[in-house]
PDB file of C-alpha atoms in Angstrom:
ATOM      1  CA  MET I   1      49.658 -13.436-127.591  1.00  0.00           C
ATOM      2  CA  ASN I   2      47.240 -16.023-128.924  1.00  0.00           C
ATOM      3  CA  LEU I   3      43.904 -15.678-130.669  1.00  0.00           C
ATOM      4  CA  PHE I   4      41.831 -15.976-127.467  1.00  0.00           C
ATOM      5  CA  GLU I   5      43.947 -13.779-125.192  1.00  0.00           C
ATOM      6  CA  VAL I   6      42.332 -10.598-123.916  1.00  0.00           C
ATOM      7  CA  THR I   7      44.471  -7.758-122.586  1.00  0.00           C
ATOM      8  CA  GLY I   8      43.660  -4.842-120.320  1.00  0.00           C
ATOM      9  CA  LEU I   9      43.891  -2.569-123.339  1.00  0.00           C
ATOM     10  CA  ASP I  10      41.231  -4.666-125.121  1.00  0.00           C
ATOM     11  CA  ILE I  11      38.885  -4.153-122.136  1.00  0.00           C
ATOM     12  CA  GLU I  12      39.589  -0.408-122.025  1.00  0.00           C
ATOM     13  CA  ARG I  13      38.485  -0.118-125.659  1.00  0.00           C
ATOM     14  CA  LEU I  14      35.000  -1.461-124.880  1.00  0.00           C
ATOM     15  CA  ASN I  15      32.106   0.957-124.767  1.00  0.00           C
ATOM     16  CA  ALA I  16      29.406   0.792-122.065  1.00  0.00           C
ATOM     17  CA  GLU I  17      27.188  -1.625-124.028  1.00  0.00           C
ATOM     18  CA  GLN I  18      30.076  -3.958-124.791  1.00  0.00           C
ATOM     19  CA  LEU I  19      31.309  -3.944-121.185  1.00  0.00           C
ATOM     20  CA  THR I  20      27.797  -4.722-119.922  1.00  0.00           C
ATOM     21  CA  ASP I  21      27.576  -7.560-122.443  1.00  0.00           C
ATOM     22  CA  ILE I  22      30.899  -8.961-121.189  1.00  0.00           C
ATOM     23  CA  LEU I  23      29.640  -8.742-117.594  1.00  0.00           C
ATOM     24  CA  ALA I  24      26.436 -10.577-118.516  1.00  0.00           C
ATOM     25  CA  ARG I  25      28.394 -13.333-120.254  1.00  0.00           C
ATOM     26  CA  LEU I  26      30.916 -13.734-117.441  1.00  0.00           C
ATOM     27  CA  VAL I  27      28.237 -13.820-114.743  1.00  0.00           C
ATOM     28  CA  ALA I  28      26.164 -16.333-116.741  1.00  0.00           C
ATOM     29  CA  GLN I  29      29.156 -18.628-117.235  1.00  0.00           C
ATOM     30  CA  GLU I  30      30.253 -18.441-113.598  1.00  0.00           C
ATOM     31  CA  ALA I  31      26.682 -19.028-112.412  1.00  0.00           C
ATOM     32  CA  LYS I  32      26.421 -22.053-114.689  1.00  0.00           C
ATOM     33  CA  ARG I  33      29.760 -23.362-113.416  1.00  0.00           C
ATOM     34  CA  ILE I  34      28.652 -23.293-109.778  1.00  0.00           C
ATOM     35  CA  GLY I  35      25.036 -24.318-110.398  1.00  0.00           C
ATOM     36  CA  ILE I  36      23.123 -21.054-110.014  1.00  0.00           C
ATOM     37  CA  PRO I  37      20.085 -21.067-112.322  1.00  0.00           C
ATOM     38  CA  GLN I  38      19.848 -18.322-114.931  1.00  0.00           C
ATOM     39  CA  ARG I  39      16.523 -17.248-113.418  1.00  0.00           C
ATOM     40  CA  CYS I  40      18.489 -15.873-110.460  1.00  0.00           C
ATOM     41  CA  ILE I  41      20.328 -13.392-112.700  1.00  0.00           C
ATOM     42  CA  ASP I  42      18.908 -10.058-113.806  1.00  0.00           C
ATOM     43  CA  VAL I  43      20.948  -8.031-116.311  1.00  0.00           C
ATOM     44  CA  SER I  44      19.703  -4.763-117.717  1.00  0.00           C
ATOM     45  CA  SER I  45      19.402  -4.935-121.483  1.00  0.00           C
ATOM     46  CA  ASN I  46      19.044  -1.155-121.730  1.00  0.00           C
ATOM     47  CA  ILE I  47      22.123   0.553-120.336  1.00  0.00           C
ATOM     48  CA  ASP I  48      20.516   3.988-120.684  1.00  0.00           C
ATOM     49  CA  ALA I  49      17.509   3.147-118.500  1.00  0.00           C
ATOM     50  CA  SER I  50      17.468   4.289-114.898  1.00  0.00           C
ATOM     51  CA  ASP I  51      18.711   1.270-112.956  1.00  0.00           C
ATOM     52  CA  GLY I  52      18.944   2.500-109.372  1.00  0.00           C
ATOM     53  CA  GLY I  53      22.704   1.915-109.354  1.00  0.00           C
ATOM     54  CA  ILE I  54      22.780  -1.773-110.349  1.00  0.00           C
ATOM     55  CA  ASP I  55      23.312  -3.109-113.886  1.00  0.00           C
ATOM     56  CA  CYS I  56      23.337  -6.805-112.984  1.00  0.00           C
ATOM     57  CA  GLU I  57      21.953  -8.537-109.919  1.00  0.00           C
ATOM     58  CA  ILE I  58      22.242 -12.098-108.708  1.00  0.00           C
ATOM     59  CA  ARG I  59      19.571 -13.031-106.210  1.00  0.00           C
ATOM     60  CA  CYS I  60      19.638 -16.692-105.296  1.00  0.00           C
ATOM     61  CA  ASP I  61      16.640 -18.273-103.691  1.00  0.00           C
ATOM     62  CA  GLU I  62      16.912 -20.222-100.444  1.00  0.00           C
ATOM     63  CA  GLN I  63      17.918 -23.443-102.182  1.00  0.00           C
ATOM     64  CA  PHE I  64      21.044 -21.833-103.623  1.00  0.00           C
ATOM     65  CA  SER I  65      21.891 -19.169-101.047  1.00  0.00           C
ATOM     66  CA  SER I  66      22.714 -21.756 -98.388  1.00  0.00           C
ATOM     67  CA  ARG I  67      25.390 -23.442-100.517  1.00  0.00           C
ATOM     68  CA  SER I  68      29.050 -23.118 -99.696  1.00  0.00           C
ATOM     69  CA  TRP I  69      30.358 -20.361-101.954  1.00  0.00           C
ATOM     70  CA  VAL I  70      33.377 -21.569-103.869  1.00  0.00           C
ATOM     71  CA  CYS I  71      33.320 -18.963-106.564  1.00  0.00           C
ATOM     72  CA  ASN I  72      35.889 -16.688-108.099  1.00  0.00           C
ATOM     73  CA  TRP I  73      33.690 -13.927-109.475  1.00  0.00           C
ATOM     74  CA  ILE I  74      30.327 -13.943-107.728  1.00  0.00           C
ATOM     75  CA  PRO I  75      31.040 -12.796-104.173  1.00  0.00           C
ATOM     76  CA  SER I  76      27.767 -13.805-102.497  1.00  0.00           C
ATOM     77  CA  SER I  77      24.309 -15.200-103.110  1.00  0.00           C
ATOM     78  CA  LEU I  78      23.072 -11.611-103.337  1.00  0.00           C
ATOM     79  CA  SER I  79      25.432  -9.587-105.527  1.00  0.00           C
ATOM     80  CA  GLY I  80      24.929  -6.383-107.476  1.00  0.00           C
ATOM     81  CA  PHE I  81      27.244  -5.214-110.245  1.00  0.00           C
ATOM     82  CA  GLN I  82      27.549  -1.724-111.682  1.00  0.00           C
ATOM     83  CA  CYS I  83      29.416  -1.374-115.019  1.00  0.00           C
ATOM     84  CA  LYS I  84      31.572   1.617-115.783  1.00  0.00           C
ATOM     85  CA  ALA I  85      33.419   1.828-119.093  1.00  0.00           C
ATOM     86  CA  THR I  86      34.767   5.334-118.461  1.00  0.00           C
ATOM     87  CA  ASP I  87      37.512   6.642-116.204  1.00  0.00           C
ATOM     88  CA  MET I  88      36.317   6.707-112.617  1.00  0.00           C
ATOM     89  CA  SER I  89      38.229   8.714-110.039  1.00  0.00           C
ATOM     90  CA  PRO I  90      37.856   7.619-106.408  1.00  0.00           C
ATOM     91  CA  ALA I  91      35.383  10.504-105.901  1.00  0.00           C
ATOM     92  CA  ASN I  92      33.374   9.342-108.937  1.00  0.00           C
ATOM     93  CA  CYS I  93      33.281   5.802-107.500  1.00  0.00           C
ATOM     94  CA  LYS I  94      31.741   7.242-104.338  1.00  0.00           C
ATOM     95  CA  ASN I  95      29.246   9.370-106.262  1.00  0.00           C
ATOM     96  CA  GLU I  96      28.244   6.389-108.422  1.00  0.00           C
ATOM     97  CA  MET I  97      26.626   4.824-105.364  1.00  0.00           C
ATOM     98  CA  LEU I  98      24.767   7.995-104.330  1.00  0.00           C
ATOM     99  CA  ARG I  99      21.694   9.810-105.575  1.00  0.00           C
ATOM    100  CA  PHE I 100      22.568  12.953-107.530  1.00  0.00           C
ATOM    101  CA  ARG I 101      23.881  15.692-105.207  1.00  0.00           C
ATOM    102  CA  SER I 102      22.888  13.734-102.123  1.00  0.00           C
ATOM    103  CA  SER I 103      24.403  11.579 -99.419  1.00  0.00           C
ATOM    104  CA  ASP I 104      21.594   9.023 -99.885  1.00  0.00           C
ATOM    105  CA  LEU I 105      22.424   5.746-101.593  1.00  0.00           C
ATOM    106  CA  LYS I 106      20.764   4.943-104.901  1.00  0.00           C
ATOM    107  CA  PRO I 107      17.652   2.820-104.246  1.00  0.00           C
ATOM    108  CA  ARG I 108      18.848  -0.557-105.515  1.00  0.00           C
ATOM    109  CA  VAL I 109      22.283  -0.092-103.940  1.00  0.00           C
ATOM    110  CA  GLU I 110      20.628   0.652-100.609  1.00  0.00           C
ATOM    111  CA  ARG I 111      18.288  -2.338-100.878  1.00  0.00           C
ATOM    112  CA  LEU I 112      21.187  -4.606-101.840  1.00  0.00           C
ATOM    113  CA  LEU I 113      23.303  -3.538 -98.879  1.00  0.00           C
ATOM    114  CA  ASP I 114      20.360  -3.558 -96.438  1.00  0.00           C
ATOM    115  CA  CYS I 115      19.778  -7.211 -97.402  1.00  0.00           C
ATOM    116  CA  GLY I 116      23.432  -8.086 -96.730  1.00  0.00           C
ATOM    117  CA  GLY I 117      24.407  -8.196-100.393  1.00  0.00           C
ATOM    118  CA  THR I 118      27.697  -7.372-102.052  1.00  0.00           C
ATOM    119  CA  TYR I 119      28.185  -4.377-104.370  1.00  0.00           C
ATOM    120  CA  VAL I 120      30.739  -4.761-107.164  1.00  0.00           C
ATOM    121  CA  LEU I 121      32.002  -2.016-109.439  1.00  0.00           C
ATOM    122  CA  PHE I 122      32.792  -3.724-112.749  1.00  0.00           C
ATOM    123  CA  TYR I 123      35.314  -1.208-113.969  1.00  0.00           C
ATOM    124  CA  GLY I 124      36.656  -1.246-117.521  1.00  0.00           C
ATOM    125  CA  ARG I 125      40.021   0.271-116.652  1.00  0.00           C
ATOM    126  CA  ARG I 126      43.279  -1.180-115.409  1.00  0.00           C
ATOM    127  CA  CYS I 127      43.739  -0.453-111.741  1.00  0.00           C
ATOM    128  CA  ASN I 128      46.639  -1.411-109.460  1.00  0.00           C
ATOM    129  CA  SER I 129      46.063  -2.356-105.823  1.00  0.00           C
ATOM    130  CA  CYS I 130      46.782   1.173-104.559  1.00  0.00           C
ATOM    131  CA  SER I 131      44.229   2.649-106.994  1.00  0.00           C
ATOM    132  CA  GLN I 132      41.727  -0.051-106.037  1.00  0.00           C
ATOM    133  CA  GLU I 133      42.141   0.721-102.327  1.00  0.00           C
ATOM    134  CA  ARG I 134      41.459   4.441-102.885  1.00  0.00           C
ATOM    135  CA  ARG I 135      38.308   3.659-104.851  1.00  0.00           C
ATOM    136  CA  VAL I 136      37.047   1.092-102.335  1.00  0.00           C
ATOM    137  CA  SER I 137      37.748   3.526 -99.498  1.00  0.00           C
ATOM    138  CA  LYS I 138      35.603   6.184-101.188  1.00  0.00           C
ATOM    139  CA  MET I 139      32.835   3.658-101.845  1.00  0.00           C
ATOM    140  CA  ARG I 140      32.832   2.717 -98.156  1.00  0.00           C
ATOM    141  CA  GLU I 141      32.718   6.429 -97.363  1.00  0.00           C
ATOM    142  CA  ALA I 142      29.530   6.693 -99.448  1.00  0.00           C
ATOM    143  CA  VAL I 143      27.967   3.931 -97.367  1.00  0.00           C
ATOM    144  CA  ARG I 144      28.996   5.630 -94.099  1.00  0.00           C
ATOM    145  CA  ASP I 145      27.777   9.045 -95.328  1.00  0.00           C
ATOM    146  CA  ALA I 146      24.397   7.426 -96.029  1.00  0.00           C
ATOM    147  CA  GLY I 147      24.281   6.302 -92.386  1.00  0.00           C
ATOM    148  CA  LYS I 148      24.883   2.618 -93.133  1.00  0.00           C
ATOM    149  CA  THR I 149      27.435   0.217 -91.740  1.00  0.00           C
TER     150      THR I 149
END
């Protein structure tokens, strides 16, 4: 291990503020790398504020949304990220997208998906492909339960 190596255990030790800070830094660097202006990125600086289900949003204007997306970490020109530094069961992943005790999507999640955007759960825990599939399946179930495709 060298000085600049980060392990999964290092990520798991981050609290919610630290994980959100890492997300903001990674998104900013990737956006810079592919030429997305910083003005297209909105990251919540208050993790305790009601955020409608999105901690970080990338919303490219027409000039940038038409570009060919060759990007490792930003899935589309309209992407929303939700940070979770705690253990998230598949059921919790589903509930994270929904209003409390409801089958309705949280407002910003719904708007993001209605506009054809991509929702990303930025999860601070190690997860193998089988665990990822179960969580993604439950998240898709949330979308279906809300009457969306």
